Amino acid sequence: FKVGIMSLNVGDLAPDFDLLNGAGDTVRLSDFKGQKVIVVFYPLAFSGICQNELTDYNAKADRIKAAGARVLGVSVDSFFAVGAFADAIGLDDSITLLSDFPDHAAGEAYGAYNSETGFNERVTVVIDEDGQIVYKVHNPAPDRRDEEEALAALG
């Protein structure tokens, strides 16, 4: 067992992915080329810490939009579950939850997927307008991530 937390580093180009949103539509990272993106890998929908972290990002939606950024939350839940989760916590349109089910390829590519638990670790990656990783942090459970650090990395 190994979590590939260090597989990507600051300065690397962010690998593209295509995942389903809560409506079942395909969303690609490359759809946001020219924008800043915060990719928030999280373990599971409807879990307490994950809900609190995403709610914290939601409370800062105006700052995210002002920075010309988007937040993409990625879990191994089905697209049905991420859609229900987004609706339940009332996410702003600057935050999109995505399903990395069933193959967890995005989590693996970004070093977030934990093969022992079967879900993503709390990994945050900030990507600039050119697709380059400018910030990456892993917050192992039960440590919460600090969304202020990611927002600061937007520039």
mmCIF file with all atom_site columns, C-alpha atoms in Angstrom:
data_model
loop_
_atom_site.group_PDB
_atom_site.id
_atom_site.type_symbol
_atom_site.label_atom_id
_atom_site.label_alt_id
_atom_site.label_comp_id
_atom_site.label_asym_id
_atom_site.label_entity_id
_atom_site.label_seq_id
_atom_site.pdbx_PDB_ins_code
_atom_site.Cartn_x
_atom_site.Cartn_y
_atom_site.Cartn_z
_atom_site.occupancy
_atom_site.B_iso_or_equiv
_atom_site.pdbx_formal_charge
_atom_site.auth_seq_id
_atom_site.auth_comp_id
_atom_site.auth_asym_id
_atom_site.auth_atom_id
_atom_site.pdbx_PDB_model_num
ATOM 1   C CA . PHE A 1 1   ? 0.000   0.000  0.000   1.00 0.00 ? 1   PHE A CA 1
ATOM 2   C CA . LYS A 1 2   ? 1.236   3.439  -0.842  1.00 0.00 ? 2   LYS A CA 1
ATOM 3   C CA . VAL A 1 3   ? -0.430  6.796  -1.196  1.00 0.00 ? 3   VAL A CA 1
ATOM 4   C CA . GLY A 1 4   ? 1.283   8.669  -4.011  1.00 0.00 ? 4   GLY A CA 1
ATOM 5   C CA . ILE A 1 5   ? 1.159   12.003 -2.209  1.00 0.00 ? 5   ILE A CA 1
ATOM 6   C CA . MET A 1 6   ? 4.362   13.300 -3.760  1.00 0.00 ? 6   MET A CA 1
ATOM 7   C CA . SER A 1 7   ? 3.743   12.049 -7.297  1.00 0.00 ? 7   SER A CA 1
ATOM 8   C CA . LEU A 1 8   ? 3.144   15.618 -8.523  1.00 0.00 ? 8   LEU A CA 1
ATOM 9   C CA . ASN A 1 9   ? 5.006   18.666 -7.337  1.00 0.00 ? 9   ASN A CA 1
ATOM 10  C CA . VAL A 1 10  ? 4.784   22.426 -7.509  1.00 0.00 ? 10  VAL A CA 1
ATOM 11  C CA . GLY A 1 11  ? 5.991   23.450 -10.949 1.00 0.00 ? 11  GLY A CA 1
ATOM 12  C CA . ASP A 1 12  ? 4.598   20.364 -12.706 1.00 0.00 ? 12  ASP A CA 1
ATOM 13  C CA . LEU A 1 13  ? 1.887   20.631 -15.318 1.00 0.00 ? 13  LEU A CA 1
ATOM 14  C CA . ALA A 1 14  ? -1.423  19.423 -13.927 1.00 0.00 ? 14  ALA A CA 1
ATOM 15  C CA . PRO A 1 15  ? -2.653  16.258 -15.630 1.00 0.00 ? 15  PRO A CA 1
ATOM 16  C CA . ASP A 1 16  ? -6.027  16.600 -17.320 1.00 0.00 ? 16  ASP A CA 1
ATOM 17  C CA . PHE A 1 17  ? -8.960  14.544 -16.100 1.00 0.00 ? 17  PHE A CA 1
ATOM 18  C CA . ASP A 1 18  ? -12.554 14.039 -17.105 1.00 0.00 ? 18  ASP A CA 1
ATOM 19  C CA . LEU A 1 19  ? -15.061 13.306 -14.368 1.00 0.00 ? 19  LEU A CA 1
ATOM 20  C CA . LEU A 1 20  ? -18.814 13.441 -13.933 1.00 0.00 ? 20  LEU A CA 1
ATOM 21  C CA . ASN A 1 21  ? -20.497 16.265 -12.060 1.00 0.00 ? 21  ASN A CA 1
ATOM 22  C CA . GLY A 1 22  ? -23.639 15.812 -9.983  1.00 0.00 ? 22  GLY A CA 1
ATOM 23  C CA . ALA A 1 23  ? -25.842 16.031 -13.068 1.00 0.00 ? 23  ALA A CA 1
ATOM 24  C CA . GLY A 1 24  ? -23.900 13.284 -14.847 1.00 0.00 ? 24  GLY A CA 1
ATOM 25  C CA . ASP A 1 25  ? -22.189 15.687 -17.259 1.00 0.00 ? 25  ASP A CA 1
ATOM 26  C CA . THR A 1 26  ? -18.498 15.290 -18.108 1.00 0.00 ? 26  THR A CA 1
ATOM 27  C CA . VAL A 1 27  ? -16.238 18.009 -16.740 1.00 0.00 ? 27  VAL A CA 1
ATOM 28  C CA . ARG A 1 28  ? -12.597 18.207 -17.805 1.00 0.00 ? 28  ARG A CA 1
ATOM 29  C CA . LEU A 1 29  ? -9.871  20.119 -16.048 1.00 0.00 ? 29  LEU A CA 1
ATOM 30  C CA . SER A 1 30  ? -8.905  21.420 -19.495 1.00 0.00 ? 30  SER A CA 1
ATOM 31  C CA . ASP A 1 31  ? -12.344 23.103 -19.679 1.00 0.00 ? 31  ASP A CA 1
ATOM 32  C CA . PHE A 1 32  ? -10.881 25.676 -17.278 1.00 0.00 ? 32  PHE A CA 1
ATOM 33  C CA . LYS A 1 33  ? -7.703  26.482 -19.218 1.00 0.00 ? 33  LYS A CA 1
ATOM 34  C CA . GLY A 1 34  ? -6.956  30.163 -18.736 1.00 0.00 ? 34  GLY A CA 1
ATOM 35  C CA . GLN A 1 35  ? -8.531  30.118 -15.247 1.00 0.00 ? 35  GLN A CA 1
ATOM 36  C CA . LYS A 1 36  ? -7.088  29.349 -11.854 1.00 0.00 ? 36  LYS A CA 1
ATOM 37  C CA . VAL A 1 37  ? -8.405  26.136 -10.301 1.00 0.00 ? 37  VAL A CA 1
ATOM 38  C CA . ILE A 1 38  ? -8.320  24.782 -6.777  1.00 0.00 ? 38  ILE A CA 1
ATOM 39  C CA . VAL A 1 39  ? -8.718  20.989 -6.855  1.00 0.00 ? 39  VAL A CA 1
ATOM 40  C CA . VAL A 1 40  ? -9.898  19.730 -3.486  1.00 0.00 ? 40  VAL A CA 1
ATOM 41  C CA . PHE A 1 41  ? -9.640  15.957 -3.130  1.00 0.00 ? 41  PHE A CA 1
ATOM 42  C CA . TYR A 1 42  ? -11.775 14.806 -0.221  1.00 0.00 ? 42  TYR A CA 1
ATOM 43  C CA . PRO A 1 43  ? -12.616 11.389 1.238   1.00 0.00 ? 43  PRO A CA 1
ATOM 44  C CA . LEU A 1 44  ? -16.404 11.117 1.138   1.00 0.00 ? 44  LEU A CA 1
ATOM 45  C CA . ALA A 1 45  ? -19.584 13.119 0.636   1.00 0.00 ? 45  ALA A CA 1
ATOM 46  C CA . PHE A 1 46  ? -21.693 13.736 3.731   1.00 0.00 ? 46  PHE A CA 1
ATOM 47  C CA . SER A 1 47  ? -18.773 13.235 6.117   1.00 0.00 ? 47  SER A CA 1
ATOM 48  C CA . GLY A 1 48  ? -18.369 15.909 8.768   1.00 0.00 ? 48  GLY A CA 1
ATOM 49  C CA . ILE A 1 49  ? -14.915 17.306 8.066   1.00 0.00 ? 49  ILE A CA 1
ATOM 50  C CA . CYS A 1 50  ? -15.432 17.244 4.294   1.00 0.00 ? 50  CYS A CA 1
ATOM 51  C CA . GLN A 1 51  ? -18.730 19.065 4.628   1.00 0.00 ? 51  GLN A CA 1
ATOM 52  C CA . ASN A 1 52  ? -17.162 21.703 6.871   1.00 0.00 ? 52  ASN A CA 1
ATOM 53  C CA . GLU A 1 53  ? -14.224 22.236 4.502   1.00 0.00 ? 53  GLU A CA 1
ATOM 54  C CA . LEU A 1 54  ? -16.437 22.635 1.434   1.00 0.00 ? 54  LEU A CA 1
ATOM 55  C CA . THR A 1 55  ? -18.781 24.927 3.358   1.00 0.00 ? 55  THR A CA 1
ATOM 56  C CA . ASP A 1 56  ? -15.738 27.057 4.264   1.00 0.00 ? 56  ASP A CA 1
ATOM 57  C CA . TYR A 1 57  ? -14.833 27.356 0.566   1.00 0.00 ? 57  TYR A CA 1
ATOM 58  C CA . ASN A 1 58  ? -18.457 28.168 -0.187  1.00 0.00 ? 58  ASN A CA 1
ATOM 59  C CA . ALA A 1 59  ? -18.385 31.022 2.325   1.00 0.00 ? 59  ALA A CA 1
ATOM 60  C CA . LYS A 1 60  ? -15.451 32.481 0.366   1.00 0.00 ? 60  LYS A CA 1
ATOM 61  C CA . ALA A 1 61  ? -17.109 32.160 -3.065  1.00 0.00 ? 61  ALA A CA 1
ATOM 62  C CA . ASP A 1 62  ? -16.875 35.907 -3.698  1.00 0.00 ? 62  ASP A CA 1
ATOM 63  C CA . ARG A 1 63  ? -13.097 35.821 -3.153  1.00 0.00 ? 63  ARG A CA 1
ATOM 64  C CA . ILE A 1 64  ? -12.757 32.772 -5.382  1.00 0.00 ? 64  ILE A CA 1
ATOM 65  C CA . LYS A 1 65  ? -14.674 34.473 -8.181  1.00 0.00 ? 65  LYS A CA 1
ATOM 66  C CA . ALA A 1 66  ? -12.751 37.737 -7.720  1.00 0.00 ? 66  ALA A CA 1
ATOM 67  C CA . ALA A 1 67  ? -9.509  35.774 -8.200  1.00 0.00 ? 67  ALA A CA 1
ATOM 68  C CA . GLY A 1 68  ? -10.881 34.355 -11.467 1.00 0.00 ? 68  GLY A CA 1
ATOM 69  C CA . ALA A 1 69  ? -10.840 30.873 -9.985  1.00 0.00 ? 69  ALA A CA 1
ATOM 70  C CA . ARG A 1 70  ? -12.957 27.768 -9.622  1.00 0.00 ? 70  ARG A CA 1
ATOM 71  C CA . VAL A 1 71  ? -13.012 25.035 -7.019  1.00 0.00 ? 71  VAL A CA 1
ATOM 72  C CA . LEU A 1 72  ? -13.345 21.433 -8.139  1.00 0.00 ? 72  LEU A CA 1
ATOM 73  C CA . GLY A 1 73  ? -14.056 18.992 -5.317  1.00 0.00 ? 73  GLY A CA 1
ATOM 74  C CA . VAL A 1 74  ? -13.198 15.373 -6.149  1.00 0.00 ? 74  VAL A CA 1
ATOM 75  C CA . SER A 1 75  ? -14.275 12.254 -4.254  1.00 0.00 ? 75  SER A CA 1
ATOM 76  C CA . VAL A 1 76  ? -14.755 8.572  -5.052  1.00 0.00 ? 76  VAL A CA 1
ATOM 77  C CA . ASP A 1 77  ? -18.512 8.903  -4.522  1.00 0.00 ? 77  ASP A CA 1
ATOM 78  C CA . SER A 1 78  ? -20.895 8.283  -7.423  1.00 0.00 ? 78  SER A CA 1
ATOM 79  C CA . PHE A 1 79  ? -22.084 11.284 -9.405  1.00 0.00 ? 79  PHE A CA 1
ATOM 80  C CA . PHE A 1 80  ? -25.497 10.818 -7.788  1.00 0.00 ? 80  PHE A CA 1
ATOM 81  C CA . ALA A 1 81  ? -23.927 11.199 -4.331  1.00 0.00 ? 81  ALA A CA 1
ATOM 82  C CA . VAL A 1 82  ? -21.826 14.251 -5.233  1.00 0.00 ? 82  VAL A CA 1
ATOM 83  C CA . GLY A 1 83  ? -24.911 15.903 -6.734  1.00 0.00 ? 83  GLY A CA 1
ATOM 84  C CA . ALA A 1 84  ? -26.971 15.236 -3.621  1.00 0.00 ? 84  ALA A CA 1
ATOM 85  C CA . PHE A 1 85  ? -24.099 16.433 -1.423  1.00 0.00 ? 85  PHE A CA 1
ATOM 86  C CA . ALA A 1 86  ? -23.687 19.687 -3.381  1.00 0.00 ? 86  ALA A CA 1
ATOM 87  C CA . ASP A 1 87  ? -27.440 20.320 -3.180  1.00 0.00 ? 87  ASP A CA 1
ATOM 88  C CA . ALA A 1 88  ? -27.573 19.499 0.531   1.00 0.00 ? 88  ALA A CA 1
ATOM 89  C CA . ILE A 1 89  ? -24.870 22.018 1.436   1.00 0.00 ? 89  ILE A CA 1
ATOM 90  C CA . GLY A 1 90  ? -25.974 24.647 -1.090  1.00 0.00 ? 90  GLY A CA 1
ATOM 91  C CA . LEU A 1 91  ? -22.739 25.184 -2.994  1.00 0.00 ? 91  LEU A CA 1
ATOM 92  C CA . ASP A 1 92  ? -22.128 28.336 -5.019  1.00 0.00 ? 92  ASP A CA 1
ATOM 93  C CA . ASP A 1 93  ? -21.723 27.946 -8.788  1.00 0.00 ? 93  ASP A CA 1
ATOM 94  C CA . SER A 1 94  ? -17.979 28.601 -8.442  1.00 0.00 ? 94  SER A CA 1
ATOM 95  C CA . ILE A 1 95  ? -17.645 25.197 -6.729  1.00 0.00 ? 95  ILE A CA 1
ATOM 96  C CA . THR A 1 96  ? -18.270 21.975 -8.626  1.00 0.00 ? 96  THR A CA 1
ATOM 97  C CA . LEU A 1 97  ? -18.185 18.533 -7.043  1.00 0.00 ? 97  LEU A CA 1
ATOM 98  C CA . LEU A 1 98  ? -16.980 15.682 -9.245  1.00 0.00 ? 98  LEU A CA 1
ATOM 99  C CA . SER A 1 99  ? -17.114 11.903 -9.085  1.00 0.00 ? 99  SER A CA 1
ATOM 100 C CA . ASP A 1 100 ? -13.886 9.939  -9.451  1.00 0.00 ? 100 ASP A CA 1
ATOM 101 C CA . PHE A 1 101 ? -15.873 6.692  -9.398  1.00 0.00 ? 101 PHE A CA 1
ATOM 102 C CA . PRO A 1 102 ? -15.332 3.896  -10.304 1.00 0.00 ? 102 PRO A CA 1
ATOM 103 C CA . ASP A 1 103 ? -11.681 4.041  -11.391 1.00 0.00 ? 103 ASP A CA 1
ATOM 104 C CA . HIS A 1 104 ? -10.316 6.831  -9.127  1.00 0.00 ? 104 HIS A CA 1
ATOM 105 C CA . ALA A 1 105 ? -7.908  7.778  -11.926 1.00 0.00 ? 105 ALA A CA 1
ATOM 106 C CA . ALA A 1 106 ? -7.786  11.474 -11.003 1.00 0.00 ? 106 ALA A CA 1
ATOM 107 C CA . GLY A 1 107 ? -7.022  10.670 -7.372  1.00 0.00 ? 107 GLY A CA 1
ATOM 108 C CA . GLU A 1 108 ? -4.243  8.350  -8.465  1.00 0.00 ? 108 GLU A CA 1
ATOM 109 C CA . ALA A 1 109 ? -2.807  10.864 -10.951 1.00 0.00 ? 109 ALA A CA 1
ATOM 110 C CA . TYR A 1 110 ? -2.657  13.555 -8.265  1.00 0.00 ? 110 TYR A CA 1
ATOM 111 C CA . GLY A 1 111 ? -1.372  11.262 -5.528  1.00 0.00 ? 111 GLY A CA 1
ATOM 112 C CA . ALA A 1 112 ? -4.551  11.603 -3.474  1.00 0.00 ? 112 ALA A CA 1
ATOM 113 C CA . TYR A 1 113 ? -6.058  8.116  -3.766  1.00 0.00 ? 113 TYR A CA 1
ATOM 114 C CA . ASN A 1 114 ? -5.421  5.775  -0.839  1.00 0.00 ? 114 ASN A CA 1
ATOM 115 C CA . SER A 1 115 ? -5.684  2.184  -2.054  1.00 0.00 ? 115 SER A CA 1
ATOM 116 C CA . GLU A 1 116 ? -5.930  0.862  1.498   1.00 0.00 ? 116 GLU A CA 1
ATOM 117 C CA . THR A 1 117 ? -9.023  2.882  2.455   1.00 0.00 ? 117 THR A CA 1
ATOM 118 C CA . GLY A 1 118 ? -10.505 3.081  -1.038  1.00 0.00 ? 118 GLY A CA 1
ATOM 119 C CA . PHE A 1 119 ? -10.957 6.839  -1.000  1.00 0.00 ? 119 PHE A CA 1
ATOM 120 C CA . ASN A 1 120 ? -9.015  10.065 -1.463  1.00 0.00 ? 120 ASN A CA 1
ATOM 121 C CA . GLU A 1 121 ? -6.889  11.702 1.172   1.00 0.00 ? 121 GLU A CA 1
ATOM 122 C CA . ARG A 1 122 ? -7.325  15.428 1.810   1.00 0.00 ? 122 ARG A CA 1
ATOM 123 C CA . VAL A 1 123 ? -5.092  16.819 -0.916  1.00 0.00 ? 123 VAL A CA 1
ATOM 124 C CA . THR A 1 124 ? -5.389  20.390 -2.204  1.00 0.00 ? 124 THR A CA 1
ATOM 125 C CA . VAL A 1 125 ? -3.823  21.458 -5.495  1.00 0.00 ? 125 VAL A CA 1
ATOM 126 C CA . VAL A 1 126 ? -3.862  24.992 -6.901  1.00 0.00 ? 126 VAL A CA 1
ATOM 127 C CA . ILE A 1 127 ? -3.365  25.269 -10.655 1.00 0.00 ? 127 ILE A CA 1
ATOM 128 C CA . ASP A 1 128 ? -2.587  28.533 -12.429 1.00 0.00 ? 128 ASP A CA 1
ATOM 129 C CA . GLU A 1 129 ? -3.999  29.802 -15.732 1.00 0.00 ? 129 GLU A CA 1
ATOM 130 C CA . ASP A 1 130 ? -1.289  27.958 -17.672 1.00 0.00 ? 130 ASP A CA 1
ATOM 131 C CA . GLY A 1 131 ? -2.070  24.599 -16.084 1.00 0.00 ? 131 GLY A CA 1
ATOM 132 C CA . GLN A 1 132 ? 0.938   24.607 -13.761 1.00 0.00 ? 132 GLN A CA 1
ATOM 133 C CA . ILE A 1 133 ? 0.704   23.427 -10.152 1.00 0.00 ? 133 ILE A CA 1
ATOM 134 C CA . VAL A 1 134 ? 1.557   26.373 -7.889  1.00 0.00 ? 134 VAL A CA 1
ATOM 135 C CA . TYR A 1 135 ? 0.533   24.844 -4.545  1.00 0.00 ? 135 TYR A CA 1
ATOM 136 C CA . LYS A 1 136 ? 0.010   21.330 -3.201  1.00 0.00 ? 136 LYS A CA 1
ATOM 137 C CA . VAL A 1 137 ? -0.603  20.103 0.312   1.00 0.00 ? 137 VAL A CA 1
ATOM 138 C CA . HIS A 1 138 ? -1.712  16.853 1.939   1.00 0.00 ? 138 HIS A CA 1
ATOM 139 C CA . ASN A 1 139 ? -3.666  17.098 5.185   1.00 0.00 ? 139 ASN A CA 1
ATOM 140 C CA . PRO A 1 140 ? -3.885  13.585 6.629   1.00 0.00 ? 140 PRO A CA 1
ATOM 141 C CA . ALA A 1 141 ? -6.984  12.750 8.666   1.00 0.00 ? 141 ALA A CA 1
ATOM 142 C CA . PRO A 1 142 ? -8.111  14.117 10.993  1.00 0.00 ? 142 PRO A CA 1
ATOM 143 C CA . ASP A 1 143 ? -6.306  17.366 10.104  1.00 0.00 ? 143 ASP A CA 1
ATOM 144 C CA . ARG A 1 144 ? -8.497  19.879 8.301   1.00 0.00 ? 144 ARG A CA 1
ATOM 145 C CA . ARG A 1 145 ? -7.118  21.744 5.342   1.00 0.00 ? 145 ARG A CA 1
ATOM 146 C CA . ASP A 1 146 ? -6.574  25.493 5.524   1.00 0.00 ? 146 ASP A CA 1
ATOM 147 C CA . GLU A 1 147 ? -8.468  26.990 2.610   1.00 0.00 ? 147 GLU A CA 1
ATOM 148 C CA . GLU A 1 148 ? -6.792  30.353 3.302   1.00 0.00 ? 148 GLU A CA 1
ATOM 149 C CA . GLU A 1 149 ? -3.449  28.867 2.187   1.00 0.00 ? 149 GLU A CA 1
ATOM 150 C CA . ALA A 1 150 ? -4.989  27.714 -1.102  1.00 0.00 ? 150 ALA A CA 1
ATOM 151 C CA . LEU A 1 151 ? -6.687  31.078 -1.628  1.00 0.00 ? 151 LEU A CA 1
ATOM 152 C CA . ALA A 1 152 ? -3.381  32.858 -0.983  1.00 0.00 ? 152 ALA A CA 1
ATOM 153 C CA . ALA A 1 153 ? -1.757  30.672 -3.647  1.00 0.00 ? 153 ALA A CA 1
ATOM 154 C CA . LEU A 1 154 ? -4.185  32.077 -6.223  1.00 0.00 ? 154 LEU A CA 1
ATOM 155 C CA . GLY A 1 155 ? -2.115  35.253 -6.151  1.00 0.00 ? 155 GLY A CA 1
#
